mmCIF file with all atom_site columns, C-alpha atoms in Angstrom:
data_model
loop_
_atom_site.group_PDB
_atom_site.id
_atom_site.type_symbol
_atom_site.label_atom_id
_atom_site.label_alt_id
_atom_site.label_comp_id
_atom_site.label_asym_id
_atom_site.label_entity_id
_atom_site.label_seq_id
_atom_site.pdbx_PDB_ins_code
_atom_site.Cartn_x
_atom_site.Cartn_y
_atom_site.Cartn_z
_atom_site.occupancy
_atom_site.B_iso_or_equiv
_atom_site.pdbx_formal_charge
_atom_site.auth_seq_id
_atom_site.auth_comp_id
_atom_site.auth_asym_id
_atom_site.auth_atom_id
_atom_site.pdbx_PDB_model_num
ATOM 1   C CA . UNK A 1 1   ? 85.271  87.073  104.372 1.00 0.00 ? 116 UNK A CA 1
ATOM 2   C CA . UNK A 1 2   ? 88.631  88.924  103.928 1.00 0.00 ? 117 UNK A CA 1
ATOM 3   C CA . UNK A 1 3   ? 89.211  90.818  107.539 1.00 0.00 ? 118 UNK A CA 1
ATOM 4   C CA . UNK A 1 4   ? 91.663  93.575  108.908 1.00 0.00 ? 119 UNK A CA 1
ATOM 5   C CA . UNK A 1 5   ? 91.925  96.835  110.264 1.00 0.00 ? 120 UNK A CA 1
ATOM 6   C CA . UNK A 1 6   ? 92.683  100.160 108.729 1.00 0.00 ? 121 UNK A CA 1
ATOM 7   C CA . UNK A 1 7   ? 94.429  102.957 110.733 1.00 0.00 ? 122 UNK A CA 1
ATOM 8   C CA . UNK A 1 8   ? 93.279  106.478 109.809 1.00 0.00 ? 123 UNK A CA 1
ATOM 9   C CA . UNK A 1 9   ? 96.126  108.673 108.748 1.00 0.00 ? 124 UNK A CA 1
ATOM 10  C CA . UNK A 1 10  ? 94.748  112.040 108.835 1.00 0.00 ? 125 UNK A CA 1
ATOM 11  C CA . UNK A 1 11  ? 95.314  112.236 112.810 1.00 0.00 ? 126 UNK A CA 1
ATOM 12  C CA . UNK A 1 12  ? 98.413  113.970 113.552 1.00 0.00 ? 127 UNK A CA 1
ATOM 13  C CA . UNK A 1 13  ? 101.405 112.305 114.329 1.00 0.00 ? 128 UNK A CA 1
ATOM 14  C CA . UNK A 1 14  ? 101.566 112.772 118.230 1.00 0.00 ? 129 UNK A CA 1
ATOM 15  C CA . UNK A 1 15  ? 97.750  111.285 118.284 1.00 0.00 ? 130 UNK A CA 1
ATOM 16  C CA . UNK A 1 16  ? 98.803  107.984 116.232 1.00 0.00 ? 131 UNK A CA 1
ATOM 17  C CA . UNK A 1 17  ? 101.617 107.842 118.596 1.00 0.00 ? 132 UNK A CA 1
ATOM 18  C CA . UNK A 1 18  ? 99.355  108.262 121.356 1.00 0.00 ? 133 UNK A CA 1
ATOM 19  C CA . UNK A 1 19  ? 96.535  105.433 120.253 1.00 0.00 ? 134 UNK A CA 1
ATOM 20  C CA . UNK A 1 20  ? 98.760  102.843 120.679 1.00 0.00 ? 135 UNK A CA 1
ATOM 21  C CA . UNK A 1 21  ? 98.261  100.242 123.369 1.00 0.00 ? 136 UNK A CA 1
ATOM 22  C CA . UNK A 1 22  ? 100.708 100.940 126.101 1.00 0.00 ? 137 UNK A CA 1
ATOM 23  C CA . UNK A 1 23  ? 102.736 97.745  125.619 1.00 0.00 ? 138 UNK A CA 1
ATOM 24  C CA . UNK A 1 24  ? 103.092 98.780  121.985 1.00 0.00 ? 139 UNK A CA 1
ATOM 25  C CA . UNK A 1 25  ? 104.415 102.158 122.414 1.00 0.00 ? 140 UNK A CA 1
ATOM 26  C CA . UNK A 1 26  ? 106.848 100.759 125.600 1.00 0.00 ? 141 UNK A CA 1
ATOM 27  C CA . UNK A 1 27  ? 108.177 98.125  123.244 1.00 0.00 ? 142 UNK A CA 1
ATOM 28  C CA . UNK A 1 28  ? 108.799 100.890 120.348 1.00 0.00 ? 143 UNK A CA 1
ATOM 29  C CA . UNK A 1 29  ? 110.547 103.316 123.142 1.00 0.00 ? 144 UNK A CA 1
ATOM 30  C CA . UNK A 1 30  ? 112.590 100.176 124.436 1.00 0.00 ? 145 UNK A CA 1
ATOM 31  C CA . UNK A 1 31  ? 113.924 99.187  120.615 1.00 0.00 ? 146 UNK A CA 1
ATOM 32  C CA . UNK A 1 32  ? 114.373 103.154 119.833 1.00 0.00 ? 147 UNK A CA 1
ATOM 33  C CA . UNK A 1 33  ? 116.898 103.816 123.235 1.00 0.00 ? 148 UNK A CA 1
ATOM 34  C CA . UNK A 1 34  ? 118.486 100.626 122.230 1.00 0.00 ? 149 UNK A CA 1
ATOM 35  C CA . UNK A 1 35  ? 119.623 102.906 119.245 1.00 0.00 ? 150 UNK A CA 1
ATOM 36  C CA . UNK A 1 36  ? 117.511 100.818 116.112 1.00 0.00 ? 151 UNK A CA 1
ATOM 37  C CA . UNK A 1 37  ? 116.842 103.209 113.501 1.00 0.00 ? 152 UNK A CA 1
ATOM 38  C CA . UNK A 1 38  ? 114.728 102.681 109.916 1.00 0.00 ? 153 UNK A CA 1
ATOM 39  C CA . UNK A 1 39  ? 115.914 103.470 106.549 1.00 0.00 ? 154 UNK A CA 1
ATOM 40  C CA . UNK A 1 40  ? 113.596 103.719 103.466 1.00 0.00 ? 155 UNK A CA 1
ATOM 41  C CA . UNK A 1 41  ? 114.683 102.643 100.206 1.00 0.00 ? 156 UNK A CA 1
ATOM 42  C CA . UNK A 1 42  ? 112.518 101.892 96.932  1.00 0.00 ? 157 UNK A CA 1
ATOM 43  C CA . UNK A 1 43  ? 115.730 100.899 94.861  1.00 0.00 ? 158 UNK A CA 1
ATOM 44  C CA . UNK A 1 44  ? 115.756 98.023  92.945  1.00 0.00 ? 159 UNK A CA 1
ATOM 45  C CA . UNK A 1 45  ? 119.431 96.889  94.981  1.00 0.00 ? 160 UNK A CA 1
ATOM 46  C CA . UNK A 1 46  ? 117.694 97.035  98.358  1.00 0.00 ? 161 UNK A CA 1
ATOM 47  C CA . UNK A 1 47  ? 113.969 95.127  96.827  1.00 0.00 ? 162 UNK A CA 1
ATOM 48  C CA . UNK A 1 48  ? 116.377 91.991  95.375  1.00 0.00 ? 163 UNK A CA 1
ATOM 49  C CA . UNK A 1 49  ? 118.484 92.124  99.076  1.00 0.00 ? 164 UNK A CA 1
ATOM 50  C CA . UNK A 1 50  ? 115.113 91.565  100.794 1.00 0.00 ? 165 UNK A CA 1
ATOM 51  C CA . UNK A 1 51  ? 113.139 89.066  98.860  1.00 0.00 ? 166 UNK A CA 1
ATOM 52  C CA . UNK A 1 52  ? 116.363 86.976  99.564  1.00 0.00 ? 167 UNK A CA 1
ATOM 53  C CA . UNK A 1 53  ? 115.793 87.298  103.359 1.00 0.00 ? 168 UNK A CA 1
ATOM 54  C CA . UNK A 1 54  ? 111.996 86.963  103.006 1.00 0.00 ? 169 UNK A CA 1
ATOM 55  C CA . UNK A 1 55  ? 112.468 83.945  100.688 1.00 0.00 ? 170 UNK A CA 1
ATOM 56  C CA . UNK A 1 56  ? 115.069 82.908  104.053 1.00 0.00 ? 171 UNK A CA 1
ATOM 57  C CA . UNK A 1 57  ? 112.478 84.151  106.136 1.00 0.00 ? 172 UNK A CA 1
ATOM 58  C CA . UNK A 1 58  ? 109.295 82.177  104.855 1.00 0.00 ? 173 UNK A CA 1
ATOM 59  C CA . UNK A 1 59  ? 111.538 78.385  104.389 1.00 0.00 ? 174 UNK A CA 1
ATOM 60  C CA . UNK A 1 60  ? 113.077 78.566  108.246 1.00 0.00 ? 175 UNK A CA 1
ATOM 61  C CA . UNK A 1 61  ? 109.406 79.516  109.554 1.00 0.00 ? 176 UNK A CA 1
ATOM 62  C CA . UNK A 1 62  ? 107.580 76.956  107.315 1.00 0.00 ? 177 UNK A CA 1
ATOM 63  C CA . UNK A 1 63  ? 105.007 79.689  106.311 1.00 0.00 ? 178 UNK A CA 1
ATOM 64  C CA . UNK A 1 64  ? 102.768 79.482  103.661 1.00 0.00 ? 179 UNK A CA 1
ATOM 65  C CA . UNK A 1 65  ? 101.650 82.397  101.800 1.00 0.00 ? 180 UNK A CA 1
ATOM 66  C CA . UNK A 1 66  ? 99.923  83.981  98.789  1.00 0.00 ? 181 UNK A CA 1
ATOM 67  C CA . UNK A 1 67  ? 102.295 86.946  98.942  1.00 0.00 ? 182 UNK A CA 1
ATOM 68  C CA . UNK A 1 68  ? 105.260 85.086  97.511  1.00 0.00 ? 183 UNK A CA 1
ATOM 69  C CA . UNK A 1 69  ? 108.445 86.324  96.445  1.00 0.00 ? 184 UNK A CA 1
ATOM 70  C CA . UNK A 1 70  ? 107.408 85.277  93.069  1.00 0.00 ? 185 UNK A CA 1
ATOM 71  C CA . UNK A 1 71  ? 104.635 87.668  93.453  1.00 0.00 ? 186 UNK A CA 1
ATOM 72  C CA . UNK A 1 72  ? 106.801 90.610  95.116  1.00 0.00 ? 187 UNK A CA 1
ATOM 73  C CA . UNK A 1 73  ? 108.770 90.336  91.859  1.00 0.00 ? 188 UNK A CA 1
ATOM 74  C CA . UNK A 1 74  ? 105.831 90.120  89.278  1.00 0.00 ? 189 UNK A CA 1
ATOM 75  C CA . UNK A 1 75  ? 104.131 93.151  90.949  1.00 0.00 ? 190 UNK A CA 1
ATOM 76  C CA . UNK A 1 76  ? 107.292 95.108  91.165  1.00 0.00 ? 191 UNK A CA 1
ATOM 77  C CA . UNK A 1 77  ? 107.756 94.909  87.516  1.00 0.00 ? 192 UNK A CA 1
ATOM 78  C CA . UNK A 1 78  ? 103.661 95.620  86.961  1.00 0.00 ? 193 UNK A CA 1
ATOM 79  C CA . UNK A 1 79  ? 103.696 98.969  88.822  1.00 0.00 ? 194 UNK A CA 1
ATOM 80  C CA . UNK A 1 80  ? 103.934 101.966 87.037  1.00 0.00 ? 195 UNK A CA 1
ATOM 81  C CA . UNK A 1 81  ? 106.638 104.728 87.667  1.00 0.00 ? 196 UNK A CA 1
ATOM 82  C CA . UNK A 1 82  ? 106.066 106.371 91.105  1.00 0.00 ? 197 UNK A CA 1
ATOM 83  C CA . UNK A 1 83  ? 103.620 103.887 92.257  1.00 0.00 ? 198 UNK A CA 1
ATOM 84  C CA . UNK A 1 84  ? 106.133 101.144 93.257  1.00 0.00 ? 199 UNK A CA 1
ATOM 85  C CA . UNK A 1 85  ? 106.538 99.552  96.976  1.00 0.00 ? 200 UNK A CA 1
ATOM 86  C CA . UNK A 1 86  ? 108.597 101.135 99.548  1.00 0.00 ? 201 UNK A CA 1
ATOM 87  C CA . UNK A 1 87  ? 110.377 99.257  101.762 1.00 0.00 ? 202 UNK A CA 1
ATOM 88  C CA . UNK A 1 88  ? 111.395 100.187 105.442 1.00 0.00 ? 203 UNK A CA 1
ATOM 89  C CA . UNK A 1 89  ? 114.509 98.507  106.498 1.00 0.00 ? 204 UNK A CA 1
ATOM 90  C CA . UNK A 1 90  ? 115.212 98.278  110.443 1.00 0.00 ? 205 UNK A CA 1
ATOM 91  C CA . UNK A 1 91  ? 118.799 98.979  111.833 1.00 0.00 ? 206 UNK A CA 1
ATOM 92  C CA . UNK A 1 92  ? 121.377 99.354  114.562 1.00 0.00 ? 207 UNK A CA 1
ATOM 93  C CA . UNK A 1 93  ? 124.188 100.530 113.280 1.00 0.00 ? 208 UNK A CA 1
ATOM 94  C CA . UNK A 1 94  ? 125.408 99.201  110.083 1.00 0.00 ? 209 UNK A CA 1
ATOM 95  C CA . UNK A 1 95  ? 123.877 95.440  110.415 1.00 0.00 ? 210 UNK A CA 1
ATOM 96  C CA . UNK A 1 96  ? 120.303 95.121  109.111 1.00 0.00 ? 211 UNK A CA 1
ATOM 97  C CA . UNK A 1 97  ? 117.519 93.652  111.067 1.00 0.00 ? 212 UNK A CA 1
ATOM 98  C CA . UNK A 1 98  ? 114.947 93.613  109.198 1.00 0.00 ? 213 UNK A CA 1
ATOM 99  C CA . UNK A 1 99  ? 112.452 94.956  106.181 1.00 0.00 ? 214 UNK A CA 1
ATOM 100 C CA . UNK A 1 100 ? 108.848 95.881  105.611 1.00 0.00 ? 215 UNK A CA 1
ATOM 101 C CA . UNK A 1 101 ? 107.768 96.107  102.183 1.00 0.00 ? 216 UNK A CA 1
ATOM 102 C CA . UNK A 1 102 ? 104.891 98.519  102.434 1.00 0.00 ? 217 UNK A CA 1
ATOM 103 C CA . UNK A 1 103 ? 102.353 99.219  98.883  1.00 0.00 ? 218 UNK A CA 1
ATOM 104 C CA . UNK A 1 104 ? 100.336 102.114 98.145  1.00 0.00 ? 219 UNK A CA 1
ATOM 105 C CA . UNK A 1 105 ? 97.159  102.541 96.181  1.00 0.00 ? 220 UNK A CA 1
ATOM 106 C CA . UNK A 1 106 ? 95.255  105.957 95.600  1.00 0.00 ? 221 UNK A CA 1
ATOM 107 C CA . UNK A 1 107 ? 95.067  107.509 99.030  1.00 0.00 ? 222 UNK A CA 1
ATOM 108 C CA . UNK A 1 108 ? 95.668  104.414 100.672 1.00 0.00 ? 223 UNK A CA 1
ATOM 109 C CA . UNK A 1 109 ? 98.979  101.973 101.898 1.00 0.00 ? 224 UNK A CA 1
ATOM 110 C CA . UNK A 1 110 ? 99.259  98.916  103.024 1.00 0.00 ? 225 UNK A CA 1
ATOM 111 C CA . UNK A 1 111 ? 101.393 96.479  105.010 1.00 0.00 ? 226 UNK A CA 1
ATOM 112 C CA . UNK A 1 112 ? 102.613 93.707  102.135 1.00 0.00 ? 227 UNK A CA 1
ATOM 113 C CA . UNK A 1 113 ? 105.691 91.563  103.893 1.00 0.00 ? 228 UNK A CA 1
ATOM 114 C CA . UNK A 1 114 ? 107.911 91.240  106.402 1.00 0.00 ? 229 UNK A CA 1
ATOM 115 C CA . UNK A 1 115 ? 110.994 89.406  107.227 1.00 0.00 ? 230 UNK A CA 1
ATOM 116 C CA . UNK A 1 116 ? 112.639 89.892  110.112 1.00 0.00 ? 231 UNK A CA 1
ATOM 117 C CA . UNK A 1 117 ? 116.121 88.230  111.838 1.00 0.00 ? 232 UNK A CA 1
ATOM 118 C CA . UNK A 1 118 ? 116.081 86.857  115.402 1.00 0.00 ? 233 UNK A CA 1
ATOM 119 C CA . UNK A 1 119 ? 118.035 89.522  116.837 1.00 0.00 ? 234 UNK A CA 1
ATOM 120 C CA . UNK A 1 120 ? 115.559 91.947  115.198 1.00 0.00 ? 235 UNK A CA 1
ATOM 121 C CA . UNK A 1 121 ? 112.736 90.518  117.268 1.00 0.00 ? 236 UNK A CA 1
ATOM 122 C CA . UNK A 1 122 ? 115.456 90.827  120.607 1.00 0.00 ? 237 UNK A CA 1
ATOM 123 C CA . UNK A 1 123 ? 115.129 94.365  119.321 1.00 0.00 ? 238 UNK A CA 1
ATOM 124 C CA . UNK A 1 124 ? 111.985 94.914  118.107 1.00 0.00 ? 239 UNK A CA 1
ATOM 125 C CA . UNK A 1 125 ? 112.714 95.928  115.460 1.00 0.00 ? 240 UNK A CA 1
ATOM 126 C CA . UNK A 1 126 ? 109.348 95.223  114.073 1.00 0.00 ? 241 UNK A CA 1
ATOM 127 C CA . UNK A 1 127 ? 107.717 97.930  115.959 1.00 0.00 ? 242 UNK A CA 1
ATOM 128 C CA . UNK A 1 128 ? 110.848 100.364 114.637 1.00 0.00 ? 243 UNK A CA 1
ATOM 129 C CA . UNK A 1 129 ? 109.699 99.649  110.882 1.00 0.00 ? 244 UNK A CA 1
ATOM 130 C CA . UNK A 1 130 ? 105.885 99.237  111.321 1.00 0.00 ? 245 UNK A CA 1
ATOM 131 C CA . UNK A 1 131 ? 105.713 102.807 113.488 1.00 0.00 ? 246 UNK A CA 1
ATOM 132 C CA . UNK A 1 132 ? 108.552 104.547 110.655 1.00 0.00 ? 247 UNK A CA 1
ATOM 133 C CA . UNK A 1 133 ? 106.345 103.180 108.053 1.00 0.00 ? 248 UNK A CA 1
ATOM 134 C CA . UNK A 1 134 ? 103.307 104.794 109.725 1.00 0.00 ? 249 UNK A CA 1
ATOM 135 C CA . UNK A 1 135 ? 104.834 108.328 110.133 1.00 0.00 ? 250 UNK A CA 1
ATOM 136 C CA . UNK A 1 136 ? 106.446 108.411 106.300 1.00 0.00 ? 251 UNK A CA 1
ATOM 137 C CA . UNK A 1 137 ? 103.505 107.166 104.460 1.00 0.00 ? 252 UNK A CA 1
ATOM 138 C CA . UNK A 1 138 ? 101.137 109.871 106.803 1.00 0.00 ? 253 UNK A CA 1
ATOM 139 C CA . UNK A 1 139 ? 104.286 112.859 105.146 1.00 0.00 ? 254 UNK A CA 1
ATOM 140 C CA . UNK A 1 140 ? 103.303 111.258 102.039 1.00 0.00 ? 255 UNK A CA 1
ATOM 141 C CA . UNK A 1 141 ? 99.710  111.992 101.765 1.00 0.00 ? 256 UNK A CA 1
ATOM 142 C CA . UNK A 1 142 ? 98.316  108.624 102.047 1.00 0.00 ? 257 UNK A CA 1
ATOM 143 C CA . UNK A 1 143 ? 94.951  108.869 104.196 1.00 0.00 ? 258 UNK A CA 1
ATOM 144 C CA . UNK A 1 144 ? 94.553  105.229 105.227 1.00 0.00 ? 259 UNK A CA 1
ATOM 145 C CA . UNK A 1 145 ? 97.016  102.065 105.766 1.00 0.00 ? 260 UNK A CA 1
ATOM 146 C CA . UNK A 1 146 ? 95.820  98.994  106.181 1.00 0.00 ? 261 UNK A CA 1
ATOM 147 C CA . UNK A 1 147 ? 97.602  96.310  108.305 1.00 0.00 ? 262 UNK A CA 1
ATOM 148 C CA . UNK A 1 148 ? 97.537  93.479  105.889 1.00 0.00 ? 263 UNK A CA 1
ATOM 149 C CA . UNK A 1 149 ? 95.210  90.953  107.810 1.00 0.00 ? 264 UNK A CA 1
ATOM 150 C CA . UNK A 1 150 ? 93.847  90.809  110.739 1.00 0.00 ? 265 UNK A CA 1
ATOM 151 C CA . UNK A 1 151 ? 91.304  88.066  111.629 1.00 0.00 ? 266 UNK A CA 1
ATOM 152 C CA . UNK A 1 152 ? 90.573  86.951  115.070 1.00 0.00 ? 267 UNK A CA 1
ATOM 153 C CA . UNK A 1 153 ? 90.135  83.436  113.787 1.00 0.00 ? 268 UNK A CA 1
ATOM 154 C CA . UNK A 1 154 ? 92.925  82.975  111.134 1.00 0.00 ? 269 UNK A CA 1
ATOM 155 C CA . UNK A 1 155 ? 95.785  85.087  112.399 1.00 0.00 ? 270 UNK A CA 1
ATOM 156 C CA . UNK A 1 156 ? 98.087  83.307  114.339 1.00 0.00 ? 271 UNK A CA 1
ATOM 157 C CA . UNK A 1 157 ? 97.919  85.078  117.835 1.00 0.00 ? 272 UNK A CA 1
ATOM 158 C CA . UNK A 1 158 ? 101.377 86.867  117.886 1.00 0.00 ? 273 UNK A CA 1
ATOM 159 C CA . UNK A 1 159 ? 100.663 88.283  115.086 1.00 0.00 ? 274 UNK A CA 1
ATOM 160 C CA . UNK A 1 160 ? 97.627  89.066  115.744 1.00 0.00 ? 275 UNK A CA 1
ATOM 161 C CA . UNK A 1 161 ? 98.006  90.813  119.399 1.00 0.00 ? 276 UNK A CA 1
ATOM 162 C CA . UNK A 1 162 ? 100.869 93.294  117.643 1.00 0.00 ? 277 UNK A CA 1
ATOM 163 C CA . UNK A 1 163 ? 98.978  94.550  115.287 1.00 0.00 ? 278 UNK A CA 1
ATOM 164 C CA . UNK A 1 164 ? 95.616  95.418  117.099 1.00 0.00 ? 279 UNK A CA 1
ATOM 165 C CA . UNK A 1 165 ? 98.737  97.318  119.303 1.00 0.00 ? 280 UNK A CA 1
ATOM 166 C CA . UNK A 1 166 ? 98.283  99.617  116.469 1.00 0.00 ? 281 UNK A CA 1
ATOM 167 C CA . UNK A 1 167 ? 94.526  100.137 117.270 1.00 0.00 ? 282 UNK A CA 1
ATOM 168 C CA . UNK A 1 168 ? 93.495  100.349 113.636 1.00 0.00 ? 283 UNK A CA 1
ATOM 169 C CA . UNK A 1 169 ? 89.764  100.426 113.397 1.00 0.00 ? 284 UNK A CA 1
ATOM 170 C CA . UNK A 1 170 ? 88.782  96.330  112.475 1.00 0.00 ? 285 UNK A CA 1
ATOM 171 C CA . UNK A 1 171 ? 87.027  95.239  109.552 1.00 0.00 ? 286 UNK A CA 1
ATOM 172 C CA . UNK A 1 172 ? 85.466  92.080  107.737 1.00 0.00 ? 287 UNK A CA 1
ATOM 173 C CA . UNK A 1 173 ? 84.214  91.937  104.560 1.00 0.00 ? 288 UNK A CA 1
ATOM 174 C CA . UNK A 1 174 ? 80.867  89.643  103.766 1.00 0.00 ? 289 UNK A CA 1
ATOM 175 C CA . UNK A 1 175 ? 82.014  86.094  102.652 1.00 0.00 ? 290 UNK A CA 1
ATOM 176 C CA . UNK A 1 176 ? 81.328  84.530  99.126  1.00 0.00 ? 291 UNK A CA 1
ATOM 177 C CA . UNK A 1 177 ? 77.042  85.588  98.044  1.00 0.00 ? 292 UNK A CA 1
ATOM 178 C CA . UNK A 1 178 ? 75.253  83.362  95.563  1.00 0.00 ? 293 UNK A CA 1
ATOM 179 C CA . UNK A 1 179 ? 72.051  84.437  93.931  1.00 0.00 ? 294 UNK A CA 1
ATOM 180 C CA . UNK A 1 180 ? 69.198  82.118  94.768  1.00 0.00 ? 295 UNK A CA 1
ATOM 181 C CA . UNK A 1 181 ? 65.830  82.909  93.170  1.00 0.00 ? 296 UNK A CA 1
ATOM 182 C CA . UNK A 1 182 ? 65.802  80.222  90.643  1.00 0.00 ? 297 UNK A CA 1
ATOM 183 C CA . UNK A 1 183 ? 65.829  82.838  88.111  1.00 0.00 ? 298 UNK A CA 1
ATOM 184 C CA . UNK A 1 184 ? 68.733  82.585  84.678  1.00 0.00 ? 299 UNK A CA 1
ATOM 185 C CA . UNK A 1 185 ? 70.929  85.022  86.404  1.00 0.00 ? 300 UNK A CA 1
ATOM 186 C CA . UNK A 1 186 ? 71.087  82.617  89.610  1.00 0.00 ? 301 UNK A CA 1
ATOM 187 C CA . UNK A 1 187 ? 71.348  79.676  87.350  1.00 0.00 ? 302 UNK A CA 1
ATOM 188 C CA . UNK A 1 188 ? 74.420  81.135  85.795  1.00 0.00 ? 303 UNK A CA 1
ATOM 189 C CA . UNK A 1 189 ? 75.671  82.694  88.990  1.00 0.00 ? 304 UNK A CA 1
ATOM 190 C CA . UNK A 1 190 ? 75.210  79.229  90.447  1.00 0.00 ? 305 UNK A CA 1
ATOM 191 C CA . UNK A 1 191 ? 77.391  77.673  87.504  1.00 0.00 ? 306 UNK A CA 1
ATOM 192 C CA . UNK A 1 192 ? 80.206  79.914  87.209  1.00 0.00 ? 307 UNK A CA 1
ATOM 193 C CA . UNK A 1 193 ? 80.783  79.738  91.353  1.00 0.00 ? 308 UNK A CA 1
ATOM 194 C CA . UNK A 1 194 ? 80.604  75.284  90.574  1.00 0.00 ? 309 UNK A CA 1
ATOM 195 C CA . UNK A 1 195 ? 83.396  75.730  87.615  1.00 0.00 ? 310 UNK A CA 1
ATOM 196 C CA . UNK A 1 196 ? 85.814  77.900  89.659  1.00 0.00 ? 311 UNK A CA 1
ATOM 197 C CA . UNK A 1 197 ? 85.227  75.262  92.826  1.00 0.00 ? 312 UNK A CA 1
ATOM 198 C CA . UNK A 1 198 ? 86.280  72.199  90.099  1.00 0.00 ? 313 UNK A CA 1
ATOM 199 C CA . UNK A 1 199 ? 89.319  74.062  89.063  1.00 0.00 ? 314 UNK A CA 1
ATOM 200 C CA . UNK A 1 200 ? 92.633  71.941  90.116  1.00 0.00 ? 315 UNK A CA 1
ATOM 201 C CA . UNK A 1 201 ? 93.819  73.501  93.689  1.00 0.00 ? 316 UNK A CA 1
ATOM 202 C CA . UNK A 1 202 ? 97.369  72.886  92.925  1.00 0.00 ? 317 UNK A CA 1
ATOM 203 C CA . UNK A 1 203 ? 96.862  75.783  90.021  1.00 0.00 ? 318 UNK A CA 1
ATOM 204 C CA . UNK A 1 204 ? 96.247  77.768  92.679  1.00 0.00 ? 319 UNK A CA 1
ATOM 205 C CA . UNK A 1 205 ? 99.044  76.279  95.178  1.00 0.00 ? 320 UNK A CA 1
ATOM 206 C CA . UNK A 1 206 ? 101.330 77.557  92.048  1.00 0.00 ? 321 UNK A CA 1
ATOM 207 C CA . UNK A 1 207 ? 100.379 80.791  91.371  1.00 0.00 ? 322 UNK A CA 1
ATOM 208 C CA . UNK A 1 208 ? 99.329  81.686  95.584  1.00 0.00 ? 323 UNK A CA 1
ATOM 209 C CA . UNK A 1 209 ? 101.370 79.758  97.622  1.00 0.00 ? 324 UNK A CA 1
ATOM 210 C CA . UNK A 1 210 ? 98.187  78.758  100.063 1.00 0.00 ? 325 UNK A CA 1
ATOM 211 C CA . UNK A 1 211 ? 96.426  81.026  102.277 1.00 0.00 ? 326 UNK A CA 1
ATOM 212 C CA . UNK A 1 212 ? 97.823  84.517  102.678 1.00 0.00 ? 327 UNK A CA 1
ATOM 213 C CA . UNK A 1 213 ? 99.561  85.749  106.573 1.00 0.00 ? 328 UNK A CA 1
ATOM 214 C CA . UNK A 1 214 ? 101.372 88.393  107.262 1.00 0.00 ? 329 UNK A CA 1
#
């Protein structure tokens, strides 16, 4: 099943600040006396500017994802007015390091994409954007923000050890069920789970882009 973690919002600034593991918060300090800054933009100039460097971004790592630019762009056009993405956009001085596209639903946010230049992670800039993130969507309103994926088996481990820095509070959803009493309802249950398995992957490949990591 689908697992991540979800940081709760409602704690005041200083105690989010405060819950994060003390490598975290000396890397953020370190990248915020070096001067990086973030900037938040929802316009559609600075969306185009950063699926380009995502796009960039996914080829050079050789990452495969279901949150494809194609999708960015499909979604962005979906979205009703005042619901679209924000995206935080790390700095020092007038070159840009950086972006994280972050979405909101309801009361809750989450942490879409991220591309990020080599001299962004000299930087870390990542931890500029991921903490700014954190403190504008909390002015917003939003209650929760989840980090986009976090699983202990699937997440590749760099990725993985910076975002349980953010000490979000983990969770993993229950895998696929099947009803098996031998009853019509399992019967049918049984046959509409064997008709999506026969389905062509490479539909999938098309529309996804394989298995999701951010």
């Amino acid at each position: 099943g689908w697992a991540s973690a979800v940081l709760n919002l409602e704690k005041s600034e200083e105690e989010l600040r405060a819950g994060l593991s003390g490598n975290w918060r000396k890397q953020l300090s370190k990248a915020e006396r070096l001067g990086v800054s973030c900037a938040v933009s929802s316009s559609p100039e600075s969306f185009d500017g950063f699926l380009e460097s995502y796009e960039d971004f996914l080829r050079a790592r050789s990452i495969c994802t279901s949150v494809t630019p194609r999708l960015l762009r499909e979604l962005r056009l979906l979205l009703p007015e005042g619901r679209g993405m924000r995206l935080f956009e790390g700095r020092l001085g007038s070159e840009c390091l950086g972006g994280l596209l972050v979405a909101s639903f309801g009361e809750s946010c989450l942490f879409l994409a991220l591309a990020i230049r080599e001299r962004g992670e000299t930087a870390h800039a990542g931890h500029v954007m991921h903490w700014n993130a954190i403190r504008v969507m909390k002015q917003l309103g939003f209650k929760r923000l989840d980090v986009g994926g976090l699983d202990p088996k699937c997440t590749p481990q760099g990725i993985l050890q910076f975002k349980r820095g953010l000490r979000a509070s983990e969770y993993q959803l229950f895998p696929e069920i099947e009803a098996s009493n031998g009853g019509w309802v399992s019967r049918l249950v049984r046959w509409q789970v064997d008709r999506a398995r026969r389905q062509p992957q490479v539909k999938q490949c098309d529309i996804a882009g394989g298995e999701h990591v951010v």
